[in-house]
Coordinates of C-alpha atoms in Angstrom, one line a residue:
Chain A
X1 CA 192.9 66.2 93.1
X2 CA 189.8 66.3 91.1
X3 CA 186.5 67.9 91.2
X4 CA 184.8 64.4 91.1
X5 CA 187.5 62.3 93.7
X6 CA 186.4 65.7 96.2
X7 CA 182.9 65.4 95.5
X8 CA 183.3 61.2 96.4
X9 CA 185.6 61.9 99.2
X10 CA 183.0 64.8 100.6
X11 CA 179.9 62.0 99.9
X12 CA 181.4 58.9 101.7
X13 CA 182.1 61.5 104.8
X14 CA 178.9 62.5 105.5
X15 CA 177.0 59.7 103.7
X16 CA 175.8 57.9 107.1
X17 CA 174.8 61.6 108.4
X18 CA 172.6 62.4 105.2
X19 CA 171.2 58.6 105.3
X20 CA 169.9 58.9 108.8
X21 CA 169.1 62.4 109.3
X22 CA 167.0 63.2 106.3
X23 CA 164.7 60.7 106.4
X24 CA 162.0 61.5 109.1
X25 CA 160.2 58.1 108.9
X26 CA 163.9 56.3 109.4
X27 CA 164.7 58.8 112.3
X28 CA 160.8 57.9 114.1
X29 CA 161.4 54.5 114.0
X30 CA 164.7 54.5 115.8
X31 CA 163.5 56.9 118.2
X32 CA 160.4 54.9 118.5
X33 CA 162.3 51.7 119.4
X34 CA 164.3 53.0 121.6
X35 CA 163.1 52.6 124.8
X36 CA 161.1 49.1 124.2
X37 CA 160.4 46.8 121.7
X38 CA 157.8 47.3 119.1
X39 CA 155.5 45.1 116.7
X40 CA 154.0 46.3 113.7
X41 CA 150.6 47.5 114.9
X42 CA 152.1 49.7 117.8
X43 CA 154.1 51.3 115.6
X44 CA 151.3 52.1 113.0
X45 CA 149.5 53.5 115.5
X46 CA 152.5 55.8 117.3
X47 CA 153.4 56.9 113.8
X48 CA 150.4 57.3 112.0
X49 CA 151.5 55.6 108.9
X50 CA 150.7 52.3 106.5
X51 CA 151.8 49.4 107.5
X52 CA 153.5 49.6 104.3
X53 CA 155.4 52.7 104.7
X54 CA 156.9 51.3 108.6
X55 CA 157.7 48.1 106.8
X56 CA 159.6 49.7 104.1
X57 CA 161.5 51.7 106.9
X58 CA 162.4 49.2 109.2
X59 CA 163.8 46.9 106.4
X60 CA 166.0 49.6 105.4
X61 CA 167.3 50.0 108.8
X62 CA 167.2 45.9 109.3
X63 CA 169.8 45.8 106.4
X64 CA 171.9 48.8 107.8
X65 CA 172.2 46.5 110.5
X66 CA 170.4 49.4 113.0
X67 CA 166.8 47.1 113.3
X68 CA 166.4 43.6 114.2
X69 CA 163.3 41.4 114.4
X70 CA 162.5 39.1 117.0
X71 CA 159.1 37.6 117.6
X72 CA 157.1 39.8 115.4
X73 CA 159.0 42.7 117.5
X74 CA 161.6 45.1 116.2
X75 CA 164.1 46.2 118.2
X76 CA 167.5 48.4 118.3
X77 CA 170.7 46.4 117.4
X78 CA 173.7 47.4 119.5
X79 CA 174.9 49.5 116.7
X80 CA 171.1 51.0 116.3
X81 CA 171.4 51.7 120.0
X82 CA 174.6 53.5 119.6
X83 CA 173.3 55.4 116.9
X84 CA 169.9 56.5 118.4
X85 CA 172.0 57.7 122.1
X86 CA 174.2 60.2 119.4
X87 CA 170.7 61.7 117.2
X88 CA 169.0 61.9 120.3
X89 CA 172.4 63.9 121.8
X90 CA 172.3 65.8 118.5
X91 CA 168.3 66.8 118.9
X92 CA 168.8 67.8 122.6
X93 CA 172.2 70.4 120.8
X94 CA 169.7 71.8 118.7
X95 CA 167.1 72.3 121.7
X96 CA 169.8 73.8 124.1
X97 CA 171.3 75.5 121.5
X98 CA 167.0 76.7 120.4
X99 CA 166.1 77.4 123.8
X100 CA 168.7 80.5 124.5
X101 CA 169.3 81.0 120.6
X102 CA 169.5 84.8 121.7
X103 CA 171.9 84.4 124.3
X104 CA 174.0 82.1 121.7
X105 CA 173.6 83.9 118.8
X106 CA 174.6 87.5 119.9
X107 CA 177.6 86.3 122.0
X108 CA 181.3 85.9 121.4
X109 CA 181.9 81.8 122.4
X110 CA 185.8 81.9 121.4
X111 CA 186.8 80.9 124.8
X112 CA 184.6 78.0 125.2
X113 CA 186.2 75.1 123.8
X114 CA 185.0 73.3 121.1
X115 CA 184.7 70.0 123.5
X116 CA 182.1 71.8 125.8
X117 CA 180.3 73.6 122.8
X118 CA 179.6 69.8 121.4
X119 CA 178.3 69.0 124.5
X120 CA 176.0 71.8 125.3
X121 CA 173.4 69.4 125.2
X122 CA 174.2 69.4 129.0
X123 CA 172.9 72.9 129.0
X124 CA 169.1 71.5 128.1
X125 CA 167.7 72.9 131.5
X126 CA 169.3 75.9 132.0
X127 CA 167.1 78.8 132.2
X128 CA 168.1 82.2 130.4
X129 CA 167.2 85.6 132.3
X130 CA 167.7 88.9 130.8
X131 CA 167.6 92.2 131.8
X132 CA 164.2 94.5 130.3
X133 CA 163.3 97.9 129.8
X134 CA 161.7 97.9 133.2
X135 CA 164.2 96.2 135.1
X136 CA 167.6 96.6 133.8
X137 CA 168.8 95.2 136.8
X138 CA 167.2 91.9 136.1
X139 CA 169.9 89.5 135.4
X140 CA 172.5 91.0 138.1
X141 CA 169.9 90.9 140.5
X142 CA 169.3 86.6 139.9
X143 CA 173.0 86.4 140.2
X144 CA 173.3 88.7 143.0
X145 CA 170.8 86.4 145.1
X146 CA 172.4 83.3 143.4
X147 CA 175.9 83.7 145.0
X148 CA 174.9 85.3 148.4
X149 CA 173.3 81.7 149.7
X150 CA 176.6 80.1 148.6
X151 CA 178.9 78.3 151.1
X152 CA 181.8 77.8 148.2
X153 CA 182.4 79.5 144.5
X154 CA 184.6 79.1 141.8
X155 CA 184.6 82.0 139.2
X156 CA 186.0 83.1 136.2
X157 CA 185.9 86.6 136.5
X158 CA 186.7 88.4 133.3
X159 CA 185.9 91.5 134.2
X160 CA 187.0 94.4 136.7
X161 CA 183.7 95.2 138.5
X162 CA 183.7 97.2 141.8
X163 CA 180.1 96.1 142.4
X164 CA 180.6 92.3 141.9
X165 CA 184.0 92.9 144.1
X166 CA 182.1 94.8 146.7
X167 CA 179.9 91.7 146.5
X168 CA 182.0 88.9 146.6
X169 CA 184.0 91.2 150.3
X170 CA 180.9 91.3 151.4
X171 CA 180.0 87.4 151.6
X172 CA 183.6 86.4 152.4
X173 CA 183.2 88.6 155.7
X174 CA 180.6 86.7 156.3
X175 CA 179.8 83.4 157.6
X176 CA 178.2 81.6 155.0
X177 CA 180.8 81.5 151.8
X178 CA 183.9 79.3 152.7
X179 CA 185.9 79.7 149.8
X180 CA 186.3 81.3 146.4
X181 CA 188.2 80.0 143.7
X182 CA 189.0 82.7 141.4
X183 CA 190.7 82.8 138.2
X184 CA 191.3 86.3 136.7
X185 CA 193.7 87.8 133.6
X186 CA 197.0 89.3 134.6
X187 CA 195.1 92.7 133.7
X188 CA 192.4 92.5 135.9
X189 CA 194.7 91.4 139.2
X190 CA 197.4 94.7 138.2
X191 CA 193.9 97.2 138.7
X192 CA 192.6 95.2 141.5
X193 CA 196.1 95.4 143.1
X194 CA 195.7 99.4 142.7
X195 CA 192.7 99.1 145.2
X196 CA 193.4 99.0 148.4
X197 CA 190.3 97.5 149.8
X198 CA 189.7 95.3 147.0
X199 CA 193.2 94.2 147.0
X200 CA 192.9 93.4 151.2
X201 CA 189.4 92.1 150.9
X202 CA 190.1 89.8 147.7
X203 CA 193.8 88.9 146.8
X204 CA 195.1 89.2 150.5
X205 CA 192.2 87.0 151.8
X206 CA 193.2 83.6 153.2
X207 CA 189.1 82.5 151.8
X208 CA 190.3 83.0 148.4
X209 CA 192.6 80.5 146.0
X210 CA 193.4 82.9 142.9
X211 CA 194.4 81.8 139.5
X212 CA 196.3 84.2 137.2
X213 CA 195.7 83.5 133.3
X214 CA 197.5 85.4 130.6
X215 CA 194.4 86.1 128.4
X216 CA 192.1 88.4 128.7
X217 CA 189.3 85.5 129.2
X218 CA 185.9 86.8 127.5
X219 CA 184.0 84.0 129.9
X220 CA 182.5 85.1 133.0
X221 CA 181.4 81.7 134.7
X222 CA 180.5 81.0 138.3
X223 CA 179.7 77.9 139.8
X224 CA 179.1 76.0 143.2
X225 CA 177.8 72.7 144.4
X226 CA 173.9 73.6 143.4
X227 CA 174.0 76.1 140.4
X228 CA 176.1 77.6 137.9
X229 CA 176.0 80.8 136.1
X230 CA 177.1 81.9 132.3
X231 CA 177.4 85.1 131.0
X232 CA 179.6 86.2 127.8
X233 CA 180.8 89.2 126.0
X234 CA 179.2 91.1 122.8
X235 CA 181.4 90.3 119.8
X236 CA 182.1 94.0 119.8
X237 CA 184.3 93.0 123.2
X238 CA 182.0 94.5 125.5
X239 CA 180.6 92.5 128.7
X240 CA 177.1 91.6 128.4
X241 CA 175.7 92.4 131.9
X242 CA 172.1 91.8 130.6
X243 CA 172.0 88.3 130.0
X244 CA 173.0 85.2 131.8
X245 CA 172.2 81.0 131.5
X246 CA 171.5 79.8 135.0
X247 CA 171.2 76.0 135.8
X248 CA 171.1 73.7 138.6
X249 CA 170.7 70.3 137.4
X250 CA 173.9 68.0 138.0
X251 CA 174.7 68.3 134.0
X252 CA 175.0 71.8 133.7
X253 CA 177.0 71.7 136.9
X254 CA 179.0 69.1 134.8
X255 CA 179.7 71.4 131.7
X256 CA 180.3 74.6 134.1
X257 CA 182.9 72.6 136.2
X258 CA 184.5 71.0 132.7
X259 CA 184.4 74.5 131.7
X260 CA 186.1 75.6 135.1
X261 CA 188.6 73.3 134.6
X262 CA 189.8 74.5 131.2
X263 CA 190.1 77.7 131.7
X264 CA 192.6 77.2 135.1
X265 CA 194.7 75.3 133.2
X266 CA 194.6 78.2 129.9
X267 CA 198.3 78.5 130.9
X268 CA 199.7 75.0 130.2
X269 CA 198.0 74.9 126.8
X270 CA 200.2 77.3 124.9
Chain B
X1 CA 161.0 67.2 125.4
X2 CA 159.0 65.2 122.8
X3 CA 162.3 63.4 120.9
X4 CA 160.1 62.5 117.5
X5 CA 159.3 66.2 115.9
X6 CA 162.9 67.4 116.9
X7 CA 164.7 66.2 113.6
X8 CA 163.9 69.9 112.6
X9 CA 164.1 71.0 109.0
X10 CA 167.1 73.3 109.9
X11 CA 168.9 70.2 111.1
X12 CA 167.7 67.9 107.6
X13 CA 168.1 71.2 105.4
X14 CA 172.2 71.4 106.4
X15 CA 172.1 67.3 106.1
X16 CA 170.8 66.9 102.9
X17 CA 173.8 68.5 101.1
X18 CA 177.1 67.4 101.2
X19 CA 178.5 70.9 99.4
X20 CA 176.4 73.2 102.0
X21 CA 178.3 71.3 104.4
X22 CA 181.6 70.9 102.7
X23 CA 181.3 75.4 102.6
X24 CA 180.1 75.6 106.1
X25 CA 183.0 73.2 107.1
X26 CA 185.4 76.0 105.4
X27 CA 183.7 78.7 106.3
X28 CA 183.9 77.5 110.0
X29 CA 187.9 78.1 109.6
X30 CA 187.9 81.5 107.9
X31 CA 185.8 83.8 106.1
X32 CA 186.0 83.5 102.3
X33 CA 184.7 85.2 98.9
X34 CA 183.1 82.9 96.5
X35 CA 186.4 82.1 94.1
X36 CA 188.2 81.4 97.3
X37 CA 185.5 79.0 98.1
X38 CA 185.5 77.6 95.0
X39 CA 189.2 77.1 95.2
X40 CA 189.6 75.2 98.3
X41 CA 186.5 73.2 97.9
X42 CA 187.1 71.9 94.7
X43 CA 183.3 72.3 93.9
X44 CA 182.0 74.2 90.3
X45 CA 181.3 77.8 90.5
X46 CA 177.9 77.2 90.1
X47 CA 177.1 74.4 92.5
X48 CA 179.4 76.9 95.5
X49 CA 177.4 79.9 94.5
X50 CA 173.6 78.6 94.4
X51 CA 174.2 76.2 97.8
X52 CA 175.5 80.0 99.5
X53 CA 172.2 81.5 97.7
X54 CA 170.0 78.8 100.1
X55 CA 172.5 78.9 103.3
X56 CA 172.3 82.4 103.2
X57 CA 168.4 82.6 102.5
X58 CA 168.1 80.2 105.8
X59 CA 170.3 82.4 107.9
X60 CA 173.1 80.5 108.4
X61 CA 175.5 82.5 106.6
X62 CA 176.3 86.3 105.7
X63 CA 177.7 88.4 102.6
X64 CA 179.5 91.4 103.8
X65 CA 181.5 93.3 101.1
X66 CA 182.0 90.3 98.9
X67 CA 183.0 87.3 101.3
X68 CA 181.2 85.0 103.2
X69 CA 180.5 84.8 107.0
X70 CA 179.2 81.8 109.1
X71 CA 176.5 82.9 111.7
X72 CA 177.7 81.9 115.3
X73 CA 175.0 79.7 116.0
X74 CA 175.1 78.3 112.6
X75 CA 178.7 77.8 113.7
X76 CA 177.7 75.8 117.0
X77 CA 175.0 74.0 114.9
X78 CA 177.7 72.7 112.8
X79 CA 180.4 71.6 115.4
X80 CA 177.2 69.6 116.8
X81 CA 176.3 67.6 113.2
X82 CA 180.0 67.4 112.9
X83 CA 180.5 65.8 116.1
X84 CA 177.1 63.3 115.2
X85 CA 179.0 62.2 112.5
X86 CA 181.9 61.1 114.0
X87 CA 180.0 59.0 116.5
X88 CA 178.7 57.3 113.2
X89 CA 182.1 57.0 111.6
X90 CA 183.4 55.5 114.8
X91 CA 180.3 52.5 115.0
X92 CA 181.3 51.9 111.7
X93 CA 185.1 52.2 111.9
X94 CA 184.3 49.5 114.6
X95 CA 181.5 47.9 113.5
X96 CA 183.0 43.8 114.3
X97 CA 183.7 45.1 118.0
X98 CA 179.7 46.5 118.2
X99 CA 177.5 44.4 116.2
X100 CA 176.1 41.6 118.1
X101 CA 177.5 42.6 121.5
X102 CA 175.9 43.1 124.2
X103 CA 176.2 47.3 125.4
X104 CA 174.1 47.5 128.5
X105 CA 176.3 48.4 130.7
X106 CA 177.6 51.3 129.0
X107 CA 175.5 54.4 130.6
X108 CA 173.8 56.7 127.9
X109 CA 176.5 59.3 128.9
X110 CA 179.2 57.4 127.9
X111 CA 177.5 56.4 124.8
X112 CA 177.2 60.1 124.0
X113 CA 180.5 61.2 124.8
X114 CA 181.7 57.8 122.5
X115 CA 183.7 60.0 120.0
X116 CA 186.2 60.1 123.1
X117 CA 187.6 56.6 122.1
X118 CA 187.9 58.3 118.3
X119 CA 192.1 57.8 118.8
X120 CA 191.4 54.0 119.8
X121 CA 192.0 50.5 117.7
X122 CA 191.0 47.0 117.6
X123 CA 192.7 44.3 118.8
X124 CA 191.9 41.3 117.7
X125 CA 193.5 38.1 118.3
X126 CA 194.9 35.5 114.8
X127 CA 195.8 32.7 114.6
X128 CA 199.0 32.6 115.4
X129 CA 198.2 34.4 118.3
X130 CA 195.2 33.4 119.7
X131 CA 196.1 35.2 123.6
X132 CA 196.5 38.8 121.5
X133 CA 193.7 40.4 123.7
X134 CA 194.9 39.2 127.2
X135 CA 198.8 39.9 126.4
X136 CA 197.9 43.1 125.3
X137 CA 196.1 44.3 128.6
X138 CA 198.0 42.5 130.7
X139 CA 200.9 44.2 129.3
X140 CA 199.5 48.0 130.1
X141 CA 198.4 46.2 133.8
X142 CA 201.9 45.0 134.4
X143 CA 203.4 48.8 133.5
X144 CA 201.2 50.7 135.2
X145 CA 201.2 51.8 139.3
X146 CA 197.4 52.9 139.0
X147 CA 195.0 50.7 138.2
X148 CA 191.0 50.6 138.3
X149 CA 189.7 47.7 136.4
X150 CA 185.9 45.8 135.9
X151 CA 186.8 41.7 135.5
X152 CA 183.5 40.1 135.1
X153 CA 185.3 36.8 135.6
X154 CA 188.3 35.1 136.2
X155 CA 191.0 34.6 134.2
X156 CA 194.2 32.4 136.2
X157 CA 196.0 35.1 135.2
X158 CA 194.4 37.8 137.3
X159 CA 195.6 37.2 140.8
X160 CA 199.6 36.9 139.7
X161 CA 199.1 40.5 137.5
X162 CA 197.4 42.0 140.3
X163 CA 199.8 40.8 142.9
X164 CA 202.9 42.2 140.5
X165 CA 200.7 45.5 140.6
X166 CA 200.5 45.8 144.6
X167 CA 204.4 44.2 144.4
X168 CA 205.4 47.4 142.6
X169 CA 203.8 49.8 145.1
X170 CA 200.9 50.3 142.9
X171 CA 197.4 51.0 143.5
X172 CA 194.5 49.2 142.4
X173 CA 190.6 49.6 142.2
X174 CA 188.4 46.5 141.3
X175 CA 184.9 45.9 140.2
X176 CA 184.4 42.4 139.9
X177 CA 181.5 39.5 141.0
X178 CA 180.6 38.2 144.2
X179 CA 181.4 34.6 143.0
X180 CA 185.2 35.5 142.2
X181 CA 186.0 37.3 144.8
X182 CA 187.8 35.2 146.7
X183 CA 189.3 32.7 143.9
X184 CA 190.7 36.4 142.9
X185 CA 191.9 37.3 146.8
X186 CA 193.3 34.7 148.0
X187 CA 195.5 34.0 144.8
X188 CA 197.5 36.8 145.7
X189 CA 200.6 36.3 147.9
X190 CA 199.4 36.9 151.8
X191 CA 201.8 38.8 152.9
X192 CA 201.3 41.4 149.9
X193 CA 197.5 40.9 150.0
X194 CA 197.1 42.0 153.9
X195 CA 199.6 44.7 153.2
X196 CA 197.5 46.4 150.5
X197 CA 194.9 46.1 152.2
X198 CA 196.3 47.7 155.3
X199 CA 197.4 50.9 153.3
X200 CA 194.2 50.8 151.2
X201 CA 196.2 50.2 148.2
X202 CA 193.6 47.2 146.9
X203 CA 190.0 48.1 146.9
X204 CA 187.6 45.8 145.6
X205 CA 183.7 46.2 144.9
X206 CA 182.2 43.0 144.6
X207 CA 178.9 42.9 142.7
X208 CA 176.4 40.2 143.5
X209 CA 174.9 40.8 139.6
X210 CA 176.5 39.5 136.4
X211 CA 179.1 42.3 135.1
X212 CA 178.8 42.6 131.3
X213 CA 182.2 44.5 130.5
X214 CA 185.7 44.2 130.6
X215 CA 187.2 47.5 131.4
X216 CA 190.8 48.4 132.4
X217 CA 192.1 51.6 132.9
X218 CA 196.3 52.3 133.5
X219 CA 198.1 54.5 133.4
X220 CA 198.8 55.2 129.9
X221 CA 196.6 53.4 128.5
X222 CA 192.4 51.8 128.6
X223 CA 190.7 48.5 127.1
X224 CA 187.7 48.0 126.6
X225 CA 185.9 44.4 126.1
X226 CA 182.2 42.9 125.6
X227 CA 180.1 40.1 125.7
X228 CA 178.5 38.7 122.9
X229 CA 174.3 38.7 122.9
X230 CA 175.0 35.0 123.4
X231 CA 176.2 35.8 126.9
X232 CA 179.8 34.3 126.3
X233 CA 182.9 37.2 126.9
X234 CA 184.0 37.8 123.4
X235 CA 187.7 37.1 124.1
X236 CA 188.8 37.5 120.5
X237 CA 188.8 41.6 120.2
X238 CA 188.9 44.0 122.3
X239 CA 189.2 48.5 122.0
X240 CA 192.4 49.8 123.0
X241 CA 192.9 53.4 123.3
X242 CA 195.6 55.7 124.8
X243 CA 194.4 59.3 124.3
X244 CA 193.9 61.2 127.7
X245 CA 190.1 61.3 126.1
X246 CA 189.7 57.6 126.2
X247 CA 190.8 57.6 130.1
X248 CA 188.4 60.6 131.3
X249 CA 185.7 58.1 128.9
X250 CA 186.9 55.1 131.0
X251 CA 187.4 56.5 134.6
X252 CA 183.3 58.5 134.5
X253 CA 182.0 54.9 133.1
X254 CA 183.9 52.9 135.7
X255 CA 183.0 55.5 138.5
X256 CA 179.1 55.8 137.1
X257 CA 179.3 51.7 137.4
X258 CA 180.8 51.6 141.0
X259 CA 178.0 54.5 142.1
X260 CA 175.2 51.7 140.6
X261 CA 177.2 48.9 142.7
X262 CA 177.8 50.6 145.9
X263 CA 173.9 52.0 145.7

């Protein structure tokens, strides 16, 4: 193969992507558009820019077949409509991705499957808590107050933790939690099975449906029906204790339970 | 969220340049020095090493001992542009099937999660088979024991395929209009049609509103069909896809739609 087929092979692939996304006057007008129909003069005034400017812009996207002109109004083709739904799900990536940059950026996301991690867009309302100088109880606390008004749980739990475990007793004796789905590593069930009262109060409890993965999962997730929580591990393989995503909208419920999912069935994927 | 200043530089900086991402796509699948680079990119030495120059000055990439590293976030930031282009390739693998169709009833979700039906191909009919589309679904109908299906109108064919369904012991869930409903129920053999209904084996959601989409959903197997901005069904082509993708894709669009109907 040569230098120049690679370098036409690399250009058609990511032609469209270069076309649309580098040109900010081609990217406001879709996004413009995109909810109604527009004429000339309201889009002058949204973007701020000669008449000659938007007209050069929409008759670039007219011939790529993304624009269409009816009545002195322009308006998204089906194809322009298409395309405009997947920029505006690749702008709200970048602002999930933006909005807990720390949390994403010191982290090891090995375990989170490359199908979730291109829709973290779902994650756009999460809020991210950390522990601080002054309280380095911070995030445990949230999550501590999260899970004890739960009436069911699904966890990944990652992690052996007498606190979390003395927790998790704790609300199962009580009336309010129902059930807990918990998946845990082969390592982590052998030590909790070396405890008695975690090994009564947990494994032996008829509350609690348990999944046993092989891996040593480097997730810990928890959801229910009204929130979910995310917390990872350092890529040194030490659980982060100090940060954690929270959310509560239905689409971060959505990624946590897709997440959920994938991780119970880590077994039949080898 | 304010949609119009979010095309951030980072995002146009990483777009601009088909060699930055030609090395972040390679960095993504392992670490490498710049020869190696060089190597499996097919690039010159001296477009590799000035583009790692600038993805290095913007932080997406690091030097440590003499190979390259992609950032994490850079890494996520990638898999997210990557992912945008497909949904581009995929409107213009597709482009007959799309242009001058009518989408509406395809929820924003489903739009975004449209590199699901990447696996899937067109059907189109010829002529010297002009029933290609039909035979083809009804094909997947007649082999399959679970069913959920939109019809937005009648075909003759309907009530025999979904009577051979219920015939089989199979299960099936319709969306269809009001003004079918019972040109579509009453086709069906009584005996088998009270029987179904008895064990809940047919369940049927009739909409009073126009439905703009063809979908059926088997077992091994969806379709996908659309009208044309005329308003006539565009019988000619249709998107048929077997990937277990393409049926999560199909099942959350045909339960999103039943929520709107039963609501």
């Amino acid at each position: 193969m040569t230098i120049i087929k690679t370098r036409a092979e690399m250009s058609s692939e990511f032609k469209n992507v270069k076309y649309i996304l580098t040109s900010s006057m081609r990217t406001r007008l879709l996004l413009a558009i995109y909810n109604d129909s527009k004429n000339l003069d309201d889009l002058r005034k949204e973007l701020k820019k000669p008449s000659a400017t938007i007209l050069h812009g929409l008759k670039e996207l007219e011939t790529e077949n993304f624009v269409k002109k009816s009545h002195k109004y322009y308006e998204l083709t089906s194809n322009g409509y298409l395309l405009t739904t997947n920029m505006i799900k690749l702008i709200e990536n970048w602002y999930a991705i933006n909005k807990s940059r720390t949390f994403w950026d010191n982290h090891d996301i090995s375990d989170i499957p490359e199908e979730l991690i291109k829709n973290i867009y779902l994650l756009k309302n999460v809020a991210y808590i950390s522990s601080t100088t002054s309280d380095l109880s911070n995030a445990y606390n949230r999550y501590k107050q999260l899970i004890s008004n739960a009436r069911e749980l699904k966890m990944v739990l990652p992690i052996y933790s007498e606190n979390h475990f003395k927790l998790l007793i704790k609300l199962l004796k009580g009336k309010q939690l129902k059930s807990l789905e918990l998946i845990i590593s082969k390592k982590i069930l052998h030590s909790i099975k070396r405890n008695n009262y975690f090994n009564k109060g947990l494994l032996k409890n008829e509350k609690v449906k348990l999944t046993v993965v092989d891996k040593n999962l480097k997730v810990f997730l928890t959801c229910s029906n009204k929130f979910m929580a995310l917390s990872l591990f350092f890529k040194d393989n030490h659980y982060d204790d100090s940060q954690i995503l929270i959310g509560n909208d239905d689409k971060a419920l959505d990624w946590a339970s897709s997440l959920y999912k994938q991780l119970e069935g880590i077994n039949n994927d080898k | 969220m304010n949609f119009q200043n979010e095309i951030n530089n980072d995002i146009k900086f990483l777009a601009q340049s088909e060699i930055r991402l030609k090395i972040l796509d390679e960095l993504a699948q392992t670490p490498d020095n710049i020869r190696g680079l060089v190597k499996r990119t097919e690039i010159t030495y001296s477009s590799v090493s000035s583009n790692l120059i600038k993805l290095e000055n913007h932080n997406h990439i690091q030097k440590i001992d003499d190979r390259y590293y992609i950032n994490p976030i850079t890494e996520i930031y990638y898999t997210t542009l990557r992912e945008f282009q497909k949904s581009v390739e995929l409107i213009n693998d597709f482009d007959t099937f799309w242009t001058k169709h009518n989408i509406d009833q395809l929820s924003v979700e489903s739009i975004k999660r449209l590199t699901d039906l990447k696996d899937s191909r067109l059907v189109e009919t010829t002529i010297i088979d002009i029933y290609k589309t039909h035979n083809t679904t009804k094909q997947q109908l007649l082999e399959s024991k679970r069913v959920k299906a939109i019809f937005p109108f009648l075909h003759p064919e309907h009530p025999k395929i979904i009577e051979s369904i219920l015939k089989n012991g199979g299960n099936i869930e319709l969306i269809i209009p009001q003004s079918i409903y019972k040109a579509i129920l009453f086709n069906i053999n009584t005996k088998i049609r009270k029987n179904a209904i008895k064990k809940g084996k047919i369940k049927i959601y009739p909409v009073r509103n126009d439905l703009e989409i063809y979908l059926t959903i088997c077992e091994e197997s969806m379709s996908l069909g659309l009208f044309k901005n005329d308003g006539s069904f565009d019988q000619n082509r249709i998107l048929v896809c077997d990937s277990e993708k393409s049926h999560e894709w199909a099942e959350d669009l045909f339960e999103t739609i039943k929520r709107d109907v039963i609501t």
